[in-house]
Every structure is written in structure tokens, then in C-alpha cells.
Tab-separated table of C-alpha atoms and ligand atoms in Angstrom:
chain	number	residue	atom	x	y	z
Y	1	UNK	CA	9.855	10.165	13.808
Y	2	UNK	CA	9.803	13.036	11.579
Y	3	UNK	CA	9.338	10.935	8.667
Y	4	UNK	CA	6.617	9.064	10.771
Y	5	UNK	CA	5.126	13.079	10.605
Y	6	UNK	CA	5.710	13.216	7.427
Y	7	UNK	CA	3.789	10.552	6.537
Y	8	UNK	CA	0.775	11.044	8.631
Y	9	UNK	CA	0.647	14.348	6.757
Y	10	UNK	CA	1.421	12.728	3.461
Y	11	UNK	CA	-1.628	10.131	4.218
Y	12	UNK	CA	-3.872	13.043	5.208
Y	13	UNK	CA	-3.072	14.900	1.887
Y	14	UNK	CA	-3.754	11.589	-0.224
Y	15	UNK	CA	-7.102	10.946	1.833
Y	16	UNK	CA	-8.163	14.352	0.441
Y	17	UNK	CA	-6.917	12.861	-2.950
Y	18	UNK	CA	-8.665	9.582	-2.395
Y	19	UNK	CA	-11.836	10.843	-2.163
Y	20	UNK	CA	-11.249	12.844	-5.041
Y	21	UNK	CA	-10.240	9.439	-7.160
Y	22	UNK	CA	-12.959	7.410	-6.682
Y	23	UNK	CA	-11.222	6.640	-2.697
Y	24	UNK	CA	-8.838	4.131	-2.967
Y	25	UNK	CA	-8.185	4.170	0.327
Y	26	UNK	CA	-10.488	1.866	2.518
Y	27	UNK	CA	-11.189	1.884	6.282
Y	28	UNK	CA	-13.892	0.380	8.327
Y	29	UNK	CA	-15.336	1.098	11.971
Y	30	UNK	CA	-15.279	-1.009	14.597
Y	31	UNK	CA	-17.842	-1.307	17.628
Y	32	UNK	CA	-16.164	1.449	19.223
Y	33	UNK	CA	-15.830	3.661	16.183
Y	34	UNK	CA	-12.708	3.849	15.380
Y	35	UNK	CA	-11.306	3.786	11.708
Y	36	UNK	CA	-8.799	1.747	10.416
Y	37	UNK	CA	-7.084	1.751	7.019
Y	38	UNK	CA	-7.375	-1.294	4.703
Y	39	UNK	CA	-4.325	-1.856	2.383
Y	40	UNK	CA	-3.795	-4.424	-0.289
Y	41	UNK	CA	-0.230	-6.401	0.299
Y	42	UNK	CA	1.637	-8.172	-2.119
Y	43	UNK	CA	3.007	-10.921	0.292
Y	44	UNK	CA	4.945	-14.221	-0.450
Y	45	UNK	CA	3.046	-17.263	0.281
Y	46	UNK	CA	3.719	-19.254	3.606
Y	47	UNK	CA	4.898	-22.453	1.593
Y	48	UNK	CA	7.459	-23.250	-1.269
Y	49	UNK	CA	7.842	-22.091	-3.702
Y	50	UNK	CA	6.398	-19.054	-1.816
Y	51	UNK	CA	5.130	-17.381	-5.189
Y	52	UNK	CA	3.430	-13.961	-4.307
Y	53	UNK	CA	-0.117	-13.505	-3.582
Y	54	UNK	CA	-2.467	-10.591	-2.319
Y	55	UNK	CA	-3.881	-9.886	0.865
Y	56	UNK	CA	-5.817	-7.310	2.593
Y	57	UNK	CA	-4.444	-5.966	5.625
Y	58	UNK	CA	-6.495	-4.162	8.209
Y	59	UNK	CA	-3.790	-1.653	9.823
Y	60	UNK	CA	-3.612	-1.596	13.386
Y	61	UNK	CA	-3.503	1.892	14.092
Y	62	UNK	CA	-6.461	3.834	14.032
Y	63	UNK	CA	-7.200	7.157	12.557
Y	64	UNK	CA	-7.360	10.157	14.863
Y	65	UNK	CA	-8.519	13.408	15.240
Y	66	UNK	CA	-6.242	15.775	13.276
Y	67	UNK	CA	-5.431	18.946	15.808
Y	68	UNK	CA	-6.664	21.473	12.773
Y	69	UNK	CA	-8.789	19.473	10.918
Y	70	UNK	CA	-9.310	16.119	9.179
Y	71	UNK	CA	-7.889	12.500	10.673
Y	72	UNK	CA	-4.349	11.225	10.662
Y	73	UNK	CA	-3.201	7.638	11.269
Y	74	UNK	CA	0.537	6.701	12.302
Y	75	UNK	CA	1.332	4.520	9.492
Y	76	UNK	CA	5.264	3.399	10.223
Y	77	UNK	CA	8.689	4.494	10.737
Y	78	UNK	CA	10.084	4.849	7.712
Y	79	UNK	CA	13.627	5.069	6.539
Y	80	UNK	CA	15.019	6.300	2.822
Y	81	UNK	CA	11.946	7.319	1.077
Y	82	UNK	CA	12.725	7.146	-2.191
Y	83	UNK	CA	10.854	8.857	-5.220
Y	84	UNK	CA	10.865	6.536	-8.703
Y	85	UNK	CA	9.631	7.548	-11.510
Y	86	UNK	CA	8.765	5.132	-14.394
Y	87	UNK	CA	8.758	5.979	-17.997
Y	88	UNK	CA	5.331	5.201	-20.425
Y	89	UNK	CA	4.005	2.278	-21.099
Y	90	UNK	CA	7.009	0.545	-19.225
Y	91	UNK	CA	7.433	-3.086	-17.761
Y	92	UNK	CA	9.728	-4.245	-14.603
Y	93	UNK	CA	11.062	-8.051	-15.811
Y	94	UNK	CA	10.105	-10.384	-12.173
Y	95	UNK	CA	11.672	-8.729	-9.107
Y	96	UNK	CA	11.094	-8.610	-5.357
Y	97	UNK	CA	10.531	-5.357	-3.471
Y	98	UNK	CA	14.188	-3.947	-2.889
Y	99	UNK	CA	12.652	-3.803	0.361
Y	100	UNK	CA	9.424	-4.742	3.082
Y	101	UNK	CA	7.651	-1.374	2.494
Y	102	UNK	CA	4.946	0.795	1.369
Y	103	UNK	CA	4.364	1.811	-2.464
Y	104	UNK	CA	2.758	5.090	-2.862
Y	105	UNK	CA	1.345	5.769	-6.447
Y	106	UNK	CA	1.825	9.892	-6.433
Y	107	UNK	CA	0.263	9.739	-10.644
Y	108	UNK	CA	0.097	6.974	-13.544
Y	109	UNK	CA	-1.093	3.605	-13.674
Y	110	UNK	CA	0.807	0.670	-12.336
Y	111	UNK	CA	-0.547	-3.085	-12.694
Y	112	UNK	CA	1.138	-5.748	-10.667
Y	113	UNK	CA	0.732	-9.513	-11.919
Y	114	UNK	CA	1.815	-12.799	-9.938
Y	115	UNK	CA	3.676	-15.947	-11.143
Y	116	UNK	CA	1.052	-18.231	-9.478
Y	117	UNK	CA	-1.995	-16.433	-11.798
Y	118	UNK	CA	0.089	-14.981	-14.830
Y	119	UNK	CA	-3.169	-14.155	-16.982
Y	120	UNK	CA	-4.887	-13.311	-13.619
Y	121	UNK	CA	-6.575	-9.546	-13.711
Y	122	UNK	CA	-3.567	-9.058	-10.967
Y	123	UNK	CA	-4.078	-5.963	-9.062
Y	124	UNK	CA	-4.351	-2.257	-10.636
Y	125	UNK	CA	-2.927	0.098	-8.192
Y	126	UNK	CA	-4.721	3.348	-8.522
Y	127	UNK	CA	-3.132	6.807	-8.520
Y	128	UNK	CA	-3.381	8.082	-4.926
Y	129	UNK	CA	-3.562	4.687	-3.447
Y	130	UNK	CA	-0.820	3.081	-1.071
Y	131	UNK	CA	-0.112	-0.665	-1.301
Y	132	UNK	CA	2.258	-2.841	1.106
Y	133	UNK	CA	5.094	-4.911	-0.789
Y	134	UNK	CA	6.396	-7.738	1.036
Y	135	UNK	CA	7.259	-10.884	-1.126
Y	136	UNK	CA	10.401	-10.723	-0.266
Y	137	UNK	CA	10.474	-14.802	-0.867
Y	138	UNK	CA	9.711	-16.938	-4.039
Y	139	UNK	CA	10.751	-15.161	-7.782
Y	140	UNK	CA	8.565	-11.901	-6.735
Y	141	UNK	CA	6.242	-10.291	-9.585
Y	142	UNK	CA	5.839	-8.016	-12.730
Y	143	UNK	CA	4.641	-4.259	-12.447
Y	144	UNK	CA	3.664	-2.506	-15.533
Y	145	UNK	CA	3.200	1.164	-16.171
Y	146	UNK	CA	0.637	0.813	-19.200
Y	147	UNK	CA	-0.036	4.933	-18.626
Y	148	UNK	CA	1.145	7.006	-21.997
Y	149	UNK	CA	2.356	9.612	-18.933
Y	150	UNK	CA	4.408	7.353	-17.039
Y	151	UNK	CA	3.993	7.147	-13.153
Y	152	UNK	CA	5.844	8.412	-10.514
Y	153	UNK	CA	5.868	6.819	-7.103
Y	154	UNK	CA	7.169	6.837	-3.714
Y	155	UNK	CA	8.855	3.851	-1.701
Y	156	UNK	CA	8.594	4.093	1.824
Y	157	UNK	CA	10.761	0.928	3.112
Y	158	UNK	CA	9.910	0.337	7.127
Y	159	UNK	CA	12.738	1.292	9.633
Y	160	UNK	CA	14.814	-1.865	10.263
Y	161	UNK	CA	12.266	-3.786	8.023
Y	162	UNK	CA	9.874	-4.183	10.869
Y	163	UNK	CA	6.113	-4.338	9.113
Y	164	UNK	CA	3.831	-2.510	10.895
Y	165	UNK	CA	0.980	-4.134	12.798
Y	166	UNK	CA	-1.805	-5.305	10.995
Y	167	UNK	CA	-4.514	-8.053	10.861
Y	168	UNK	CA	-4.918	-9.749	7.663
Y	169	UNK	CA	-8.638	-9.588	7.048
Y	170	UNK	CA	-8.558	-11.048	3.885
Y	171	UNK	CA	-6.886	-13.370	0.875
Y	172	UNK	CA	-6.650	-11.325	-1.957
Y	173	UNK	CA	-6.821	-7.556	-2.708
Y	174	UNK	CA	-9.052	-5.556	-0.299
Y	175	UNK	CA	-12.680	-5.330	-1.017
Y	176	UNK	CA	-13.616	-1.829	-3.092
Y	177	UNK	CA	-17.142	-1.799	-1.612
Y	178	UNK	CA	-15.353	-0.645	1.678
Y	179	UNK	CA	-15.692	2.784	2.168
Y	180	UNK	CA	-12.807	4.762	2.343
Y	181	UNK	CA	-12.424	7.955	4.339
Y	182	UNK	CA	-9.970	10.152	5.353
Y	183	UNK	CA	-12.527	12.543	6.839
Y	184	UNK	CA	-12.117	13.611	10.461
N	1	NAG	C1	-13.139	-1.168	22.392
N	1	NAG	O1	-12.297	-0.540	23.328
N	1	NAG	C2	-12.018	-1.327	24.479
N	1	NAG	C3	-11.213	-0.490	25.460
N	1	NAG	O2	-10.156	0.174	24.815
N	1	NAG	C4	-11.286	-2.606	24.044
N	1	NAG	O3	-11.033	-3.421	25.149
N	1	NAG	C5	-12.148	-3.350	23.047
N	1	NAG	O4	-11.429	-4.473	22.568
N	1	NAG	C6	-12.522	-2.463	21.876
N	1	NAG	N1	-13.458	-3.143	21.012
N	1	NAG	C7	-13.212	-3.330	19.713
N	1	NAG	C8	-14.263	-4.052	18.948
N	1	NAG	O5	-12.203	-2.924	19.161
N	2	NAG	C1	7.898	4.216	15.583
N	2	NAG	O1	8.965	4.035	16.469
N	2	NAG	C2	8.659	4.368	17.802
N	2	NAG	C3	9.942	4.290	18.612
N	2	NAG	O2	10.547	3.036	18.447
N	2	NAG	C4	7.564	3.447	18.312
N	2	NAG	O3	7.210	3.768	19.631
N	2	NAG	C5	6.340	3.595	17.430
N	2	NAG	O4	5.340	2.654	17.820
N	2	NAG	C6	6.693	3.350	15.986
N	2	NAG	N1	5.520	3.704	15.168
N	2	NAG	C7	4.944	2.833	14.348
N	2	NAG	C8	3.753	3.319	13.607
N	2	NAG	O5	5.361	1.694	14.173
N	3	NAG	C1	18.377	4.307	-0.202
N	3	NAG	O1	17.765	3.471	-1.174
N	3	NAG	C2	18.375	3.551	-2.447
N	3	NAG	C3	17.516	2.754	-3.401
N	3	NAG	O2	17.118	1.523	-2.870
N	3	NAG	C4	19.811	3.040	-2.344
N	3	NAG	O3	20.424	3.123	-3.607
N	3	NAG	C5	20.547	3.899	-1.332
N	3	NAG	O4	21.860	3.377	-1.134
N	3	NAG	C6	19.824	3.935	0.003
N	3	NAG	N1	20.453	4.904	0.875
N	3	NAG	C7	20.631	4.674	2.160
N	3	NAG	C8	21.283	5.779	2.930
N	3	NAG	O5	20.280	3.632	2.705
């Protein structure tokens, strides 16, 4: 639970960081008004050989008044959050996620590139920005850290591996022309 607070405070910060960057963090609005968070996921497809593909994922919680100011959203229980930090210019061979979780670009550049689209544009994974990894089938994919500075990065794997809710709005990596907005 406290990590769950952690989070949500982490999320607000990096909202505030978004909108900074050019806000790679999208939500939209629903009939009643509520916000939701979009996230890009690295899943593995349904069939063999299950090679990973993108997909946007609307999460199910919304965002919510902050008590002080700003918005929060309960994102998921969390369990050994675990900083990395990747050298420059630096390129991980074909792996799977070392678990279903979140990966939280704190600075750098990362690029992730699948099997099924090897010269594909893949997805760049901005500096602020959150992505889901969950191809935990097929041979995985490549991530590259093209930045002369390195990255540094959090993984957040979900408590007892349980994804959070979510709808899958989308094939392929969410939309940019979505709006994102931390603001309360
Ligand atoms: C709006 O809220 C009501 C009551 O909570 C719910 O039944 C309905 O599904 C919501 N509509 C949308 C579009 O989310
Ligand atoms: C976190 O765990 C609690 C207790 O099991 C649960 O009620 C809550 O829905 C979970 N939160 C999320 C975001 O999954
Ligand atoms: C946490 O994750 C790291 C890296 O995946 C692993 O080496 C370590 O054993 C884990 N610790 C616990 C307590 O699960």
C-alpha cells in the first residue's frame, strides 16, 4: 500500500514533468468526466509464436482530486521497485521483462524494437513517460539507450504479477494527439 502511495505521488510528480516534456502521458474524459491514463504496453501476441507487439491501454482507474492540489490515480500494487541505470549509447541483446510491470523512464532515451517488425520505427519511450511490459511469451524484444548520457529507469513489477485493470483501446502504441494531463 505504501508503495501504491508512493506511486500515486511518483505519477503526480511525473505529470508535472510530463507537461513539461512535451506530456507523454495521455488521458482522455469520458461522458462523466473523469480522466483516465493511456499507457503504451509491450504485450506478447495471443498466438504462436507470440512475438511482442504494442498496445494502448486505457487504465481503469481514474484520476482524482489530489487533497492539496493536482490529481492522483492509483496505478498498482507494486512490489521490489527497482532503479536500473543503463550506460550510453547501450543495447539489451532480445529479452523478456524480468517481470509483468511498469517501466518508468526517470532521464535518457530508450527505443524498444520487436522481432515481428525488426526495421519497424518501434516505440521511443520518452523521458518522464511510463510504459507497461508484459511479453512475457515469444523471444521478447531489444531496448536501446542511443542517449550519449545514458538513462536511468525505474521497474515497478505488479504485486503477485497481477496487471492492473485496463481496457485495451488500441493495437499499437497510444495515439500522441491525446492530451495528456496530470492537472487537477
Ligand atoms: C458514468 O457513471 C455511472 C455511475 O457511476 C456509470 O454507470 C456509467 O457507466 C458512467 N459512464 C461512463 C461513460 O463511464
Ligand atoms: C491494491 O491492493 C488492494 C488490497 O488487495 C486492493 O484493494 C487494491 O484494489 C489494489 N490496488 C490496485 C490499484 O490494484
Ligand atoms: C528484486 O528484484 C531484483 C532484480 O530483479 C532481484 O535481483 C531481487 O532478488 C529481488 N528481490 C526480492 C526481495 O524479490
Amino acid at each position: 500500500m505504501m508503495l501504491t502511495l508512493i506511486l500515486s505521488l511518483l505519477l503526480t510528480t511525473l505529470s508535472t514533468l510530463a507537461e513539461a516534456a512535451q506530456t507523454p502521458l495521455h488521458s482522455t474524459q469520458d461522458s462523466n468526466a473523469s480522466r483516465h491514463l493511456h499507457l503504451t504496453a509491450v504485450v506478447s501476441a495471443p498466438s504462436p509464436p507470440h512475438h511482442a507487439k504494442f498496445e494502448c491501454w486505457e487504465m481503469h482507474n481514474p484520476f482524482i482530486s489530489y487533497p492539496t492540489i493536482g490529481s492522483s490515480l492509483s496505478l498498482a500494487n507494486i512490489s521490489n521497485l527497482t532503479l536500473v541505470t543503463l550506460p550510453p549509447r547501450s543495447k539489451e541483446p532480445l529479452h523478456h521483462p524480468p517481470h509483468p510491470m511498469f517501466f518508468i523512464l526517470l532521464s535518457g532515451t530508450s527505443h524498444v524494437r520487436l522481432p515481428a517488425d525488426p526495421q519497424g520505427d518501434g516505440l521511443w519511450i520518452k523521458e518522464g513517460s511510463i510504459i507497461v511490459a508484459n511479453d512475457m511469451e515469444g523471444i521478447g524484444h531489444w531496448t536501446d539507450y542511443p542517449g550519449d548520457g545514458g538513462a536511468v529507469a525505474l521497474q515497478a513489477p505488479f504485486e503477485g504479477g497481477i496487471v492492473p485493470e485496463h481496457r485495451v483501446v488500441s493495437d499499437g502504441i497510444c495515439d500522441d494527439d491525446t492530451v495528456g494531463d496530470g492537472r487537477g
